[in-house]
Every structure is written in structure tokens, then in C-alpha cells.
Amino acid sequence: MSILEMKNIEKSFADNHVLKGISLHVDKGEVVSIIGPSGSGKSTLLRCATFLETIDSGVISYDGKNAAETVNGKCTYAKNLNDFRHIFGLVFQNFNLFPHYTVLKNMMDAPVSVLHRDKEEVRAECIALLDKMGLAEKANAYPCELSGGQQQRVSIVRALAMQPEILFFDEPTSALDPELTGEVLKVIKQLAEEKMTMVIVTHEMAFARAVSDRVIFMDGGVVVEEGDPEEVFGNTQSERMKQFLRNYDRET
């Protein structure tokens, strides 16, 4: 069974039709990368999957249960939406850490206050996660005292502290310089090796090719191509994909 299934997702902002009947599924332990040019709808799709945006029509289900569905042309969301929110974690472009909390408090806050878990148990788990990510000595630091790469690693660990079934990444390295990008990609690659289920919107093509089980290429609000990374990158039959890769190669 798929952890996430999205069917025929439609989303418009006023006259701008951003998502045009998009469908995708993500299975347990799978890493799916979503690539495409700016304005193709990648981040909007992620925001719809995580309920930061409401869809106009379609179906969103987690673990086989509908969180949003369209009946007789009307889209309705489940009343117990918070139960679905506990299934996933989201890592943003710009870290979104609480500036007035230490690293450890940033991590512990949601598991304790939202999941009502034992504080000392959560503390031990968070310290272990920080140690695993090479950030143990930063537990009592504040976000302003960290590099961008360290802040993004903390935001990944904060998401993991909620023990999600699936992690979403919205261009996790776009706010980082190339030197710091590598340390964040290394963490994501480590999670992939541990079979963490992930959906990654990224502009890092070599990374997407190396780490993904499946790659989805979006353009103009539709899925143009989807498949094995070697097929999508190395043997694409899509002229639009070929053009995108040529433009990307010129920019890098």
C-alpha cells in the first residue's frame, strides 16, 4: 500500500491554473524526487500534499485513508486532519526554526506539546538524533549561532523527532551556498540509505539521479515524465525534458 496517494489534483490561484490533474503515489521506503523549471507547480504540489494549500479538486490519501476527497464536484477535508499531519514531516527552504528556542527545544517542542510524549524520553531521542547528525555540541545553541547548513540539518532532525512515516523536502538547499549544500545532501542521502520514505523537490540534478528510486519531471502544472532516474536522465524520450536538462547544464 502507498503511504501517499494523490489523484487528479487541481489547484488554481485566481486565473493561474497551477496544477492540472496531477496524480502521484509514494510507497514505503521509496525516495521520489520532483524536478522541473521554476513555476512548474512542484512546490505547490508539496504544499497541497502537506495541507499548507487546499486543493480545488482531487483526492489526497495517507495510508489508504482519504484526507481530502471530491464528491459531486466539491472538495472536502477530513475532520481529523491533525491525525494525518502526524504522518509526515516537512523541511522548508528557509529552515523555519524558532529563533528564541535552543536547538534542543526546537526539536522537543512538537513531540512534547503536540504528541504529548514523555519529556525525558523525547530529550534522550533528540540528543541521540543530534549526535547522529554530528550536531551534539549544538544542542544548547540558538539558530543565529549556526551556519545555514547546520540550521537546515537541525530542521531535518526536528522533522525526524516527530517520527514521521514520510518526509517532504521543499528545495532544501536553495538557500545555501555550494559548500553548505553538500553537508545537507549528505544527511538526506544517509536517510535514503536507511530507507526513510521521502519526497524531494530539488534543483540538484546529480543528487536526484543518485539518490532517487523514482524521478518525476513537471512542467506547466502536469507530469511530463516519470520513471527510473537512469531512464529519465539518461534515456528520456521527452523533448521538453531534454531541453530542460540542456538549459540546466548551461546554467551550472
mmCIF file of N, CA and C in Angstrom, residues 13-14 24 31 36 40 61 86 136 140 142-144 146 171 177 180 191 194 205 212 215-216 230 239 246 252:
data_model
loop_
_atom_site.group_PDB
_atom_site.id
_atom_site.type_symbol
_atom_site.label_atom_id
_atom_site.label_comp_id
_atom_site.label_asym_id
_atom_site.label_seq_id
_atom_site.Cartn_x
_atom_site.Cartn_y
_atom_site.Cartn_z
ATOM 1 N N PHE A 13 -4.717 29.561 -8.487
ATOM 2 C CA PHE A 13 -4.678 30.807 -7.714
ATOM 3 C C PHE A 13 -5.246 31.883 -8.627
ATOM 4 N N ALA A 14 -6.482 32.298 -8.352
ATOM 5 C CA ALA A 14 -7.197 33.225 -9.244
ATOM 6 C C ALA A 14 -7.211 32.624 -10.654
ATOM 7 N N LEU A 24 0.056 11.177 -8.249
ATOM 8 C CA LEU A 24 1.309 10.519 -7.877
ATOM 9 C C LEU A 24 1.067 9.623 -6.671
ATOM 10 N N VAL A 31 12.195 6.805 -2.323
ATOM 11 C CA VAL A 31 12.637 8.193 -2.450
ATOM 12 C C VAL A 31 12.204 8.698 -3.827
ATOM 13 N N GLY A 36 11.941 20.084 -12.230
ATOM 14 C CA GLY A 36 11.266 20.844 -13.268
ATOM 15 C C GLY A 36 11.618 22.313 -13.163
ATOM 16 N N SER A 40 6.681 25.438 -12.404
ATOM 17 C CA SER A 40 6.049 24.233 -12.957
ATOM 18 C C SER A 40 5.013 23.639 -12.017
ATOM 19 N N SER A 61 -4.744 10.889 -0.108
ATOM 20 C CA SER A 61 -4.899 9.862 0.930
ATOM 21 C C SER A 61 -3.543 9.469 1.496
ATOM 22 N N HIS A 86 0.368 14.077 11.532
ATOM 23 C CA HIS A 86 1.384 13.349 12.292
ATOM 24 C C HIS A 86 2.115 12.316 11.429
ATOM 25 N N ALA A 136 25.754 17.238 18.091
ATOM 26 C CA ALA A 136 25.541 17.070 19.533
ATOM 27 C C ALA A 136 25.984 18.298 20.322
ATOM 28 N N ASN A 140 22.507 23.254 22.799
ATOM 29 C CA ASN A 140 22.092 24.441 23.554
ATOM 30 C C ASN A 140 22.356 25.750 22.820
ATOM 31 N N TYR A 142 21.592 28.629 19.808
ATOM 32 C CA TYR A 142 20.410 29.226 19.181
ATOM 33 C C TYR A 142 20.623 29.262 17.662
ATOM 34 N N PRO A 143 19.536 29.254 16.881
ATOM 35 C CA PRO A 143 19.687 29.226 15.423
ATOM 36 C C PRO A 143 20.640 30.278 14.861
ATOM 37 N N CYS A 144 20.636 31.480 15.440
ATOM 38 C CA CYS A 144 21.507 32.547 14.919
ATOM 39 C C CYS A 144 22.991 32.231 15.091
ATOM 40 N N LEU A 146 24.273 29.315 14.358
ATOM 41 C CA LEU A 146 24.575 28.201 13.462
ATOM 42 C C LEU A 146 24.760 28.685 12.031
ATOM 43 N N GLU A 171 12.939 22.004 -1.839
ATOM 44 C CA GLU A 171 14.201 22.618 -2.237
ATOM 45 C C GLU A 171 15.076 22.909 -1.021
ATOM 46 N N ASP A 177 24.794 28.159 0.220
ATOM 47 C CA ASP A 177 25.854 28.239 -0.779
ATOM 48 C C ASP A 177 26.372 26.830 -1.070
ATOM 49 N N LEU A 180 27.887 24.557 1.739
ATOM 50 C CA LEU A 180 26.969 24.066 2.767
ATOM 51 C C LEU A 180 25.943 23.092 2.189
ATOM 52 N N LEU A 191 19.683 9.249 5.029
ATOM 53 C CA LEU A 191 18.300 8.847 5.314
ATOM 54 C C LEU A 191 17.770 7.909 4.226
ATOM 55 N N GLU A 194 18.885 4.529 4.758
ATOM 56 C CA GLU A 194 18.162 3.904 5.868
ATOM 57 C C GLU A 194 16.703 3.616 5.514
ATOM 58 N N MET A 205 20.310 18.185 -9.760
ATOM 59 C CA MET A 205 20.033 17.078 -10.685
ATOM 60 C C MET A 205 20.898 15.840 -10.408
ATOM 61 N N SER A 212 17.491 8.856 -5.861
ATOM 62 C CA SER A 212 16.062 8.586 -6.038
ATOM 63 C C SER A 212 15.780 7.168 -6.530
ATOM 64 N N VAL A 215 11.944 9.433 -10.347
ATOM 65 C CA VAL A 215 12.022 10.869 -10.615
ATOM 66 C C VAL A 215 10.779 11.293 -11.380
ATOM 67 N N ILE A 216 10.190 12.420 -10.950
ATOM 68 C CA ILE A 216 9.031 12.991 -11.630
ATOM 69 C C ILE A 216 9.443 14.341 -12.202
ATOM 70 N N GLU A 230 17.736 6.688 -14.092
ATOM 71 C CA GLU A 230 18.623 6.484 -15.240
ATOM 72 C C GLU A 230 17.867 6.632 -16.553
ATOM 73 N N GLU A 239 11.102 15.604 -25.418
ATOM 74 C CA GLU A 239 11.856 16.764 -25.904
ATOM 75 C C GLU A 239 11.916 17.861 -24.843
ATOM 76 N N ARG A 246 19.358 20.455 -20.971
ATOM 77 C CA ARG A 246 20.343 21.291 -21.683
ATOM 78 C C ARG A 246 20.451 22.659 -21.034
ATOM 79 N N THR A 252 24.927 25.543 -15.012
ATOM 80 C CA THR A 252 25.826 25.018 -13.975
ATOM 81 C C THR A 252 27.243 24.903 -14.474
#
